[in-house]
CSV table of C-alpha atoms in Angstrom, one decimal:
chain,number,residue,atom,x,y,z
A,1,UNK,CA,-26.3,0.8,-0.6
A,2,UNK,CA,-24.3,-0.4,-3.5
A,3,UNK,CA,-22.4,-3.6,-3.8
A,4,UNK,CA,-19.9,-5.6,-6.6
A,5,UNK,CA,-21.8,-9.3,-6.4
A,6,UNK,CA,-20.9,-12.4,-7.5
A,7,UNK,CA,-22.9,-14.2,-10.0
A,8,UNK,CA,-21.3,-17.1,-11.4
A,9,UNK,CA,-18.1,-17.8,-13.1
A,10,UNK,CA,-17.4,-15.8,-16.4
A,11,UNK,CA,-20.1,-13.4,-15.2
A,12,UNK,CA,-19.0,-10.2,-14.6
A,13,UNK,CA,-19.5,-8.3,-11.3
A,14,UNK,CA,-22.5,-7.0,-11.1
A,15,UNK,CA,-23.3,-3.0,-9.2
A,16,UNK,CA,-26.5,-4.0,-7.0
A,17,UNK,CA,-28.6,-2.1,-4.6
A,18,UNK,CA,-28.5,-3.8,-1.5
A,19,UNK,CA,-30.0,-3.3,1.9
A,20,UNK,CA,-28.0,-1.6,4.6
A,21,UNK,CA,-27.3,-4.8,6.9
A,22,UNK,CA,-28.1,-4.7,10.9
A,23,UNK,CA,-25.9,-6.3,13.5
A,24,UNK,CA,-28.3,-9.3,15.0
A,25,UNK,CA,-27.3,-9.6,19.0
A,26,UNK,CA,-24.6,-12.0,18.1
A,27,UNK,CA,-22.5,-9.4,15.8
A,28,UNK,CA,-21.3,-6.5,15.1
A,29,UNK,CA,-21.8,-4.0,12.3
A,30,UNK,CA,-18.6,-2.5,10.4
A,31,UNK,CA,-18.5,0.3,8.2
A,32,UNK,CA,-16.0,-0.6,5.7
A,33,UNK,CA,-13.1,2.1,4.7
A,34,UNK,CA,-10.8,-0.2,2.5
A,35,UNK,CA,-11.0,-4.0,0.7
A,36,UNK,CA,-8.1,-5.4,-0.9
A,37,UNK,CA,-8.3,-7.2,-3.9
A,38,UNK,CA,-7.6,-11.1,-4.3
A,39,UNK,CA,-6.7,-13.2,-7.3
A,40,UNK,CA,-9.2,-15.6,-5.2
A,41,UNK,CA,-12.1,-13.2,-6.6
A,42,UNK,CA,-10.1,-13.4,-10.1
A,43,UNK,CA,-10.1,-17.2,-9.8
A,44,UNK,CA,-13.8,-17.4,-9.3
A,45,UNK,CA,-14.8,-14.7,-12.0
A,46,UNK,CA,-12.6,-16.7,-14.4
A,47,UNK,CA,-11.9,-20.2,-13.8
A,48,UNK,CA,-14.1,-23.2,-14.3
A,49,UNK,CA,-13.9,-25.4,-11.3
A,50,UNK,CA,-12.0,-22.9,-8.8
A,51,UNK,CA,-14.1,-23.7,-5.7
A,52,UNK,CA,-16.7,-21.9,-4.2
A,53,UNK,CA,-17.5,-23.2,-0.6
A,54,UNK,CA,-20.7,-25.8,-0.2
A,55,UNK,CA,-23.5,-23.2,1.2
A,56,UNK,CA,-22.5,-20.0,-0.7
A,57,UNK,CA,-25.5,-18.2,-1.7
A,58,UNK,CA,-25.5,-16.4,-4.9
A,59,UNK,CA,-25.6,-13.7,-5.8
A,60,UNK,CA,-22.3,-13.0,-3.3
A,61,UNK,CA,-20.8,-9.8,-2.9
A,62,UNK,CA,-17.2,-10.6,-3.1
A,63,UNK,CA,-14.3,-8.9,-0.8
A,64,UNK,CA,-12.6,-10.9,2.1
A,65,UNK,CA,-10.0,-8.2,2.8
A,66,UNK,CA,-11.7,-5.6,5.0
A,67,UNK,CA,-11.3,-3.4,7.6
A,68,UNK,CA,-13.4,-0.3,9.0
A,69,UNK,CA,-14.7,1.1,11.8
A,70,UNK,CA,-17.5,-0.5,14.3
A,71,UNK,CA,-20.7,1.4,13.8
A,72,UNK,CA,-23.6,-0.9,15.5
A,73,UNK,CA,-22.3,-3.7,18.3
A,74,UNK,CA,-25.0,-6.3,19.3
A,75,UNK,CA,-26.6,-6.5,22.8
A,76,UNK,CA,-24.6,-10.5,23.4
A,77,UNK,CA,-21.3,-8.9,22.2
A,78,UNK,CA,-18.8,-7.9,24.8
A,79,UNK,CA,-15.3,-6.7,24.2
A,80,UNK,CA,-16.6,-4.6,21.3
A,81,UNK,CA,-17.0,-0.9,21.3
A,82,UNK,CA,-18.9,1.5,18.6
A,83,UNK,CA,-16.1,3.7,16.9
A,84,UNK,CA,-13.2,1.0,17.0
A,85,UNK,CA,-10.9,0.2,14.0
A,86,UNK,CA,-10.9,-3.5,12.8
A,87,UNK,CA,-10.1,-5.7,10.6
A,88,UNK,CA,-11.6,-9.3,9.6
A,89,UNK,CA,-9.3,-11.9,10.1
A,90,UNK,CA,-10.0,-14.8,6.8
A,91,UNK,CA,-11.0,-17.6,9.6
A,92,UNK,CA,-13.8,-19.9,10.4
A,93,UNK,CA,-17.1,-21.0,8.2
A,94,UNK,CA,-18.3,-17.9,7.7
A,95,UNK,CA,-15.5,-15.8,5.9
A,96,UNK,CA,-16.9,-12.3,4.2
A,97,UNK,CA,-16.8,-12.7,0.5
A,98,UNK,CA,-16.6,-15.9,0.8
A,99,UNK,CA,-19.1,-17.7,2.6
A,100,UNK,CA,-21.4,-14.2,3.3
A,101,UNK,CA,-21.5,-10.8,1.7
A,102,UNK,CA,-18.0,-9.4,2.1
A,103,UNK,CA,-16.4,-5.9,1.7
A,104,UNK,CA,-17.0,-5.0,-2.0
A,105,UNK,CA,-19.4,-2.3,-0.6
A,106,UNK,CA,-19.9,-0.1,2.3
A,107,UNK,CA,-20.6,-2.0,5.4
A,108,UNK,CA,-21.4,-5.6,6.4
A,109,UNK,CA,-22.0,-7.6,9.9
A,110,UNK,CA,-19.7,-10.0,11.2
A,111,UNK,CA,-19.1,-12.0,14.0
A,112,UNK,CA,-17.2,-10.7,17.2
A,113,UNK,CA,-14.3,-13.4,17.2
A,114,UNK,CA,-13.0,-12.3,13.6
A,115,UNK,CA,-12.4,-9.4,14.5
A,116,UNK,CA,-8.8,-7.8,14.8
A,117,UNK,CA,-7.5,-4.5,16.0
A,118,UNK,CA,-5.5,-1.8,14.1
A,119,UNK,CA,-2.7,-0.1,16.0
A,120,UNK,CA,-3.1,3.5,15.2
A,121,UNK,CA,0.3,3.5,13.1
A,122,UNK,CA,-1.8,0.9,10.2
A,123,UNK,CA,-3.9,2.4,7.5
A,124,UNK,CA,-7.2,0.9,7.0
A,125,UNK,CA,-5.5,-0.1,3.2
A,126,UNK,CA,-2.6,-1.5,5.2
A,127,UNK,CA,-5.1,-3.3,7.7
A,128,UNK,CA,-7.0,-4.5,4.7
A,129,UNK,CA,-4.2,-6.0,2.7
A,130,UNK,CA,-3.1,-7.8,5.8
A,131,UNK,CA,-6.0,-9.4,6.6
A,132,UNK,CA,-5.3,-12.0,4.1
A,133,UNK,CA,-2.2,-11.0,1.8
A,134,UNK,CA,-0.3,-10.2,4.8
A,135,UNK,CA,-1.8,-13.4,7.2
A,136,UNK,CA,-0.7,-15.8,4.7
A,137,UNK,CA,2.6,-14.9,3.5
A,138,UNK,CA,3.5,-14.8,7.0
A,139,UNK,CA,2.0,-18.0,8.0
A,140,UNK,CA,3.4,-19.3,4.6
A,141,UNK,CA,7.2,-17.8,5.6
A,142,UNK,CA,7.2,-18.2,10.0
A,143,UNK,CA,5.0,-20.9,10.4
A,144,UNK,CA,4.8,-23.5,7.1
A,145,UNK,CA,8.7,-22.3,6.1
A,146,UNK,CA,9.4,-23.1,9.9
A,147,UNK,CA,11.9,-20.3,9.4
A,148,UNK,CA,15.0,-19.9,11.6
A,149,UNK,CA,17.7,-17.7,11.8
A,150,UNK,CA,20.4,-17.9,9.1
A,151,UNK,CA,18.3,-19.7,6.9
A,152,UNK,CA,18.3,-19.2,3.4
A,153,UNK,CA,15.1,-18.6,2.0
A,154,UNK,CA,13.8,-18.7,-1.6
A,155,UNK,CA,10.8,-16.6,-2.7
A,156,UNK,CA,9.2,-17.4,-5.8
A,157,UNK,CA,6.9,-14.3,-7.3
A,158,UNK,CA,7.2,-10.7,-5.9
A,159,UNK,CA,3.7,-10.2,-6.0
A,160,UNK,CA,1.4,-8.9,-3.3
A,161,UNK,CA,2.3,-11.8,-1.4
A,162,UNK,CA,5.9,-12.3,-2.1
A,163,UNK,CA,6.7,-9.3,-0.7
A,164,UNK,CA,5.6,-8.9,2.5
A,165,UNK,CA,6.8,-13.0,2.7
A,166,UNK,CA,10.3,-11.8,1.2
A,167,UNK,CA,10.4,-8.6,4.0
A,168,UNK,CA,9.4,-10.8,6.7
A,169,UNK,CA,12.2,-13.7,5.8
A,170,UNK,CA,14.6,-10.5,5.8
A,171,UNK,CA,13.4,-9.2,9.3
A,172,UNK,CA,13.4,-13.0,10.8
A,173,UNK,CA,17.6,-12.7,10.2
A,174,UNK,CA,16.8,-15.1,6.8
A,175,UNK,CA,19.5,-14.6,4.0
A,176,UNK,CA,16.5,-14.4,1.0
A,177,UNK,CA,16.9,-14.8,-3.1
A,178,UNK,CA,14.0,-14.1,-4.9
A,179,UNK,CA,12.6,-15.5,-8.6
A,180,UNK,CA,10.7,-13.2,-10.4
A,181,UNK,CA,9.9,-13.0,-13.8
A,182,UNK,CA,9.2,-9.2,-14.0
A,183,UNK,CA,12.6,-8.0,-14.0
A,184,UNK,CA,11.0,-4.7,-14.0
A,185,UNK,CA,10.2,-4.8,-9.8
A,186,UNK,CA,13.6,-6.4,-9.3
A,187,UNK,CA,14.5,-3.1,-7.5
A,188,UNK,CA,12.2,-4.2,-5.3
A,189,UNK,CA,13.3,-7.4,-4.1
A,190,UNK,CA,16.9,-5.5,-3.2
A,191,UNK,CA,14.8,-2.5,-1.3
A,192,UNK,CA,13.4,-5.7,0.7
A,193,UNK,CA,16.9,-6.9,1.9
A,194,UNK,CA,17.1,-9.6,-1.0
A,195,UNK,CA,20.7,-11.0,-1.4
A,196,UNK,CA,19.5,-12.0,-5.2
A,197,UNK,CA,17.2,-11.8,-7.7
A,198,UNK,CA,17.1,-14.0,-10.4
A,199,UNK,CA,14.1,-15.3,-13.1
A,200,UNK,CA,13.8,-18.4,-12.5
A,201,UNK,CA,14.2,-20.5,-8.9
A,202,UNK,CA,16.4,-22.8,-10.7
A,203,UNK,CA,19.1,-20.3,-11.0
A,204,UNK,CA,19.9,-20.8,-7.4
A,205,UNK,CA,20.4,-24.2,-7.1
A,206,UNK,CA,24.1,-23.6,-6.1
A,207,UNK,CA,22.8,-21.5,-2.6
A,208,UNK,CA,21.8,-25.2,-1.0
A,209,UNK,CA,18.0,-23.6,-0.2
A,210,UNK,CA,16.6,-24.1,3.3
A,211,UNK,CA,13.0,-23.3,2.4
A,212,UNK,CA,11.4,-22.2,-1.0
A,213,UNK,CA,8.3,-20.1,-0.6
A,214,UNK,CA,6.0,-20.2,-3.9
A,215,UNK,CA,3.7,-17.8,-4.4
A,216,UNK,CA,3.4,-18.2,-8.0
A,217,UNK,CA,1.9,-21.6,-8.1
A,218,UNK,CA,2.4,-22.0,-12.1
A,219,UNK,CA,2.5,-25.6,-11.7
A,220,UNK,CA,6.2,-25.4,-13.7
A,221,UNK,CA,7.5,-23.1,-10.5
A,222,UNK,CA,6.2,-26.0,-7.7
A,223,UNK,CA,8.5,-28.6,-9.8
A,224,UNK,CA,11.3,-25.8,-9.9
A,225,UNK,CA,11.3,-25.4,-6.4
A,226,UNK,CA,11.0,-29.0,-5.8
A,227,UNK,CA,14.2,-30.0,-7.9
A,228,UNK,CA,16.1,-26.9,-6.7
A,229,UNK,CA,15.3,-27.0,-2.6
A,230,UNK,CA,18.5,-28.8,-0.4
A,231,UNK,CA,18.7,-32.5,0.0
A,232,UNK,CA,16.0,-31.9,3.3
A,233,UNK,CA,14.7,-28.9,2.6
A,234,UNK,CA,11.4,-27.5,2.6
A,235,UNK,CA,9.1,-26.3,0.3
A,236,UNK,CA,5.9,-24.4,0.6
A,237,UNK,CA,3.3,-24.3,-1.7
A,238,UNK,CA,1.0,-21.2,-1.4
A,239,UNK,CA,0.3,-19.7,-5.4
A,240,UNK,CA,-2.5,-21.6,-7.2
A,241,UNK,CA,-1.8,-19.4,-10.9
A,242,UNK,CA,-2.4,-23.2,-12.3
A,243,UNK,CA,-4.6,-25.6,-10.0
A,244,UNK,CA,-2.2,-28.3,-11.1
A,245,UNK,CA,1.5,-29.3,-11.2
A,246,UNK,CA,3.6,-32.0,-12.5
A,247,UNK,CA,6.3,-32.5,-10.3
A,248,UNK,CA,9.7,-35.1,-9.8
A,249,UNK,CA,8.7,-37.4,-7.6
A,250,UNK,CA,12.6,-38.6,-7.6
A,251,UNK,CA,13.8,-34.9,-6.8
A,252,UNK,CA,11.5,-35.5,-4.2
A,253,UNK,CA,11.8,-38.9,-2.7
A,254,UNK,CA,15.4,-38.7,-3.0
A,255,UNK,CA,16.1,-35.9,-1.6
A,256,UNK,CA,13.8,-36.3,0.9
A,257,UNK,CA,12.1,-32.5,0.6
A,258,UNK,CA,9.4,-31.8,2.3
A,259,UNK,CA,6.3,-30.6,0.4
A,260,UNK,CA,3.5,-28.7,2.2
A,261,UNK,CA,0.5,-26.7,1.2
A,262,UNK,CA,-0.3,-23.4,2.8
A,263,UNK,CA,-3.6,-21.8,3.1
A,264,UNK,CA,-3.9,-18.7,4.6
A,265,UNK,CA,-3.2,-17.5,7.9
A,266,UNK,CA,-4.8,-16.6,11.8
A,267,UNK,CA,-5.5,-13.8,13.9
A,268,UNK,CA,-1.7,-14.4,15.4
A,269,UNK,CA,-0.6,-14.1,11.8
A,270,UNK,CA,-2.5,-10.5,11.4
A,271,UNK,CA,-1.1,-9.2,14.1
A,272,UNK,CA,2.2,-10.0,13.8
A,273,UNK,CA,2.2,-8.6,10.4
A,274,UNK,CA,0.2,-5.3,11.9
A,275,UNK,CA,3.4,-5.0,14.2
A,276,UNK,CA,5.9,-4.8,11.9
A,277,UNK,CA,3.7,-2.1,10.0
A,278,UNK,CA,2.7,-0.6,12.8
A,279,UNK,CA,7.3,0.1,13.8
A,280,UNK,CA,7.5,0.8,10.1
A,281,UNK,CA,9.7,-2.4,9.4
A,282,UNK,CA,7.0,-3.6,6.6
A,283,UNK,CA,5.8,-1.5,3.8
A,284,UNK,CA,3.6,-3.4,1.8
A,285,UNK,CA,3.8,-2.0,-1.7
A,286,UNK,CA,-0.2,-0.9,-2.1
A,287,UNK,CA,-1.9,0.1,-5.2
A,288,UNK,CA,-4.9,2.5,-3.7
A,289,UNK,CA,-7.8,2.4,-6.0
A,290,UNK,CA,-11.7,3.7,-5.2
A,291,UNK,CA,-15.1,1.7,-5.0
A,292,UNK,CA,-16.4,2.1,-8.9
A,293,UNK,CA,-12.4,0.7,-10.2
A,294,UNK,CA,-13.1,-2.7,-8.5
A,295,UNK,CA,-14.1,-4.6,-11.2
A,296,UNK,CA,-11.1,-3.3,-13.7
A,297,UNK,CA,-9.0,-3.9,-10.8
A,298,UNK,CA,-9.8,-7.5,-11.0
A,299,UNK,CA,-9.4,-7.4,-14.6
A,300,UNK,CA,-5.5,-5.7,-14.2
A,301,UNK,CA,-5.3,-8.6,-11.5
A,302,UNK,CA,-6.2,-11.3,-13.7
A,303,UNK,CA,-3.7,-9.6,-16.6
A,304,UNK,CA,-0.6,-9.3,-14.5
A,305,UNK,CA,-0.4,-5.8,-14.0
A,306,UNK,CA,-0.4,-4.7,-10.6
A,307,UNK,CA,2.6,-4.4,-8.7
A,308,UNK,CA,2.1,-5.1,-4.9
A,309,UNK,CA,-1.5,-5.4,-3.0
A,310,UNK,CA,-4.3,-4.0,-5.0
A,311,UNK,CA,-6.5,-2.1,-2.4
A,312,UNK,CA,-9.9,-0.1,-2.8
A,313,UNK,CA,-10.3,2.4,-0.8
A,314,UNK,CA,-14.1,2.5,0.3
A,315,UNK,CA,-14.7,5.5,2.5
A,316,UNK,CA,-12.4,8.1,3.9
């Protein structure tokens, strides 16, 4: 079978015939019908020094957003059945695409306890997207944010992550204002519930910001949301567009905000973001594209031009 692999940074993908992978008695095999697309992969097919985990084997095929259907369930797995619909939840030391061949191709074996469910109302591309897009803006939002009621929540960057984070802040009772550049998906941001959109975080420094949410990461956008966040307010640093910042250390000892990094999210995360798909209170905005576009969809990734989650669709 085909796969998109990974050979080193500022390599491009490469289309390689691989072997069709068998589930050892430890794991299960998944046919794979959709992988979203990361701007993880973009930062390792373009950035010098973006990290690659200590045991990676190259080549790699790339693709940690995946979800299919079980074709081949191991004689030590339980719990498992052949024709279920899962995802992969981004967990543990041995994450597809990232630490073994991931979903850039047509099926791949993975271990039992990643796995994740799909309610029948989730698409496979809505199931892959979450795996990871949806996991961490929700972790970023509920569980970094530590998000209540009433709060008022600032989301910087509308991208695929900002808006599933800005629709759940919305749904959690949060009063959100959004920063985003593109004033061309601004419509967006008011389609989520946004009270406001603005270009640049710093515009709402007169709303008294509980929590900023950054999914940017430009390095000048951490420092924004630093000096703009509430004397005690929180801010949550998930984007890495620039794998460093200059920030106010006075904005941020004196006003005593707390600064935190987010990395993904869990299998809770998934399926609280499944749920809210699943009663049609999320819509992820989902650009649907097939197998062969995957490496220009990384390229449109890496050049700003994809609105939402970029997702390829792998099999019907």
């Amino acid at each position: 079978m085909k796969a998109w692999q990974f050979t080193g940074t500022r390599e491009p993908l490469v289309l390689t015939e691989v072997d069709e992978p068998v589930a050892s008695a430890a794991e299960v095999l998944v046919e794979i019908r959709a992988a979203g697309l990361c701007h993880s992969d973009v930062g390792l097919l373009h950035e010098d020094g973006f990290p690659l985990p200590s045991g990676a084997r190259l080549p790699l095929t790339l693709g940690h957003e995946v979800a299919g259907v079980v074709r081949q369930v191991g004689a030590g797995v339980t719990g498992h059945r052949v024709g279920d619909r899962v995802a992969l939840a981004v967990v543990g030391e041995r994450v597809a695409g990232i630490h073994r061949d991931g979903g850039y191709t047509f099926a791949l074996t993975a271990d039992p306890d990643v796995l994740v469910p799909i309610p029948a109302g989730v698409s496979f591309e809505q199931a892959a997207a979450g795996t990871d897009a949806g996991a961490t803006a929700h972790h970023a939002v509920v569980v970094a944010g530590q998000i209540t009621q009433g709060d008022r929540v600032g989301i910087i960057g509308l991208g695929g992550l900002g808006q599933i984070g800005a629709r759940v802040a919305t749904l959690a009772g949060c009063e959100v204002h959004v920063a985003e550049v593109k004033q061309d998906i601004w419509p967006l941001a008011r389609e989520l519930g946004a009270t406001s959109v603005v270009t640049d975080i710093t515009e709402l420094a007169d709303r008294q910001l509980d929590v900023i949410v950054d999914f940017a990461g430009f390095g000048t956008t951490t420092a924004a949301a630093v000096e703009t966040v509430r004397p005690g307010g929180r801010v949550v640093q998930v984007g890495m567009g620039r794998l460093t910042a200059t920030i106010s250390t006075r904005a941020l000892i004196l006003n005593q905000v707390t600064l935190v990094g987010c990395l993904g999210g869990d299998k809770g995360d998934i399926a609280g973001i499944y749920h809210l798909i699943d009663t049609g209170e999320l819509d992820p905005a989902l650009s649907v594209i097939g197998f062969e576009e995957i490496p220009e969809g990384l390229d449109r990734l890496a050049r700003g031009e994809v609105v939402g989650r970029l997702v390829a669709r792998i099999a019907d």
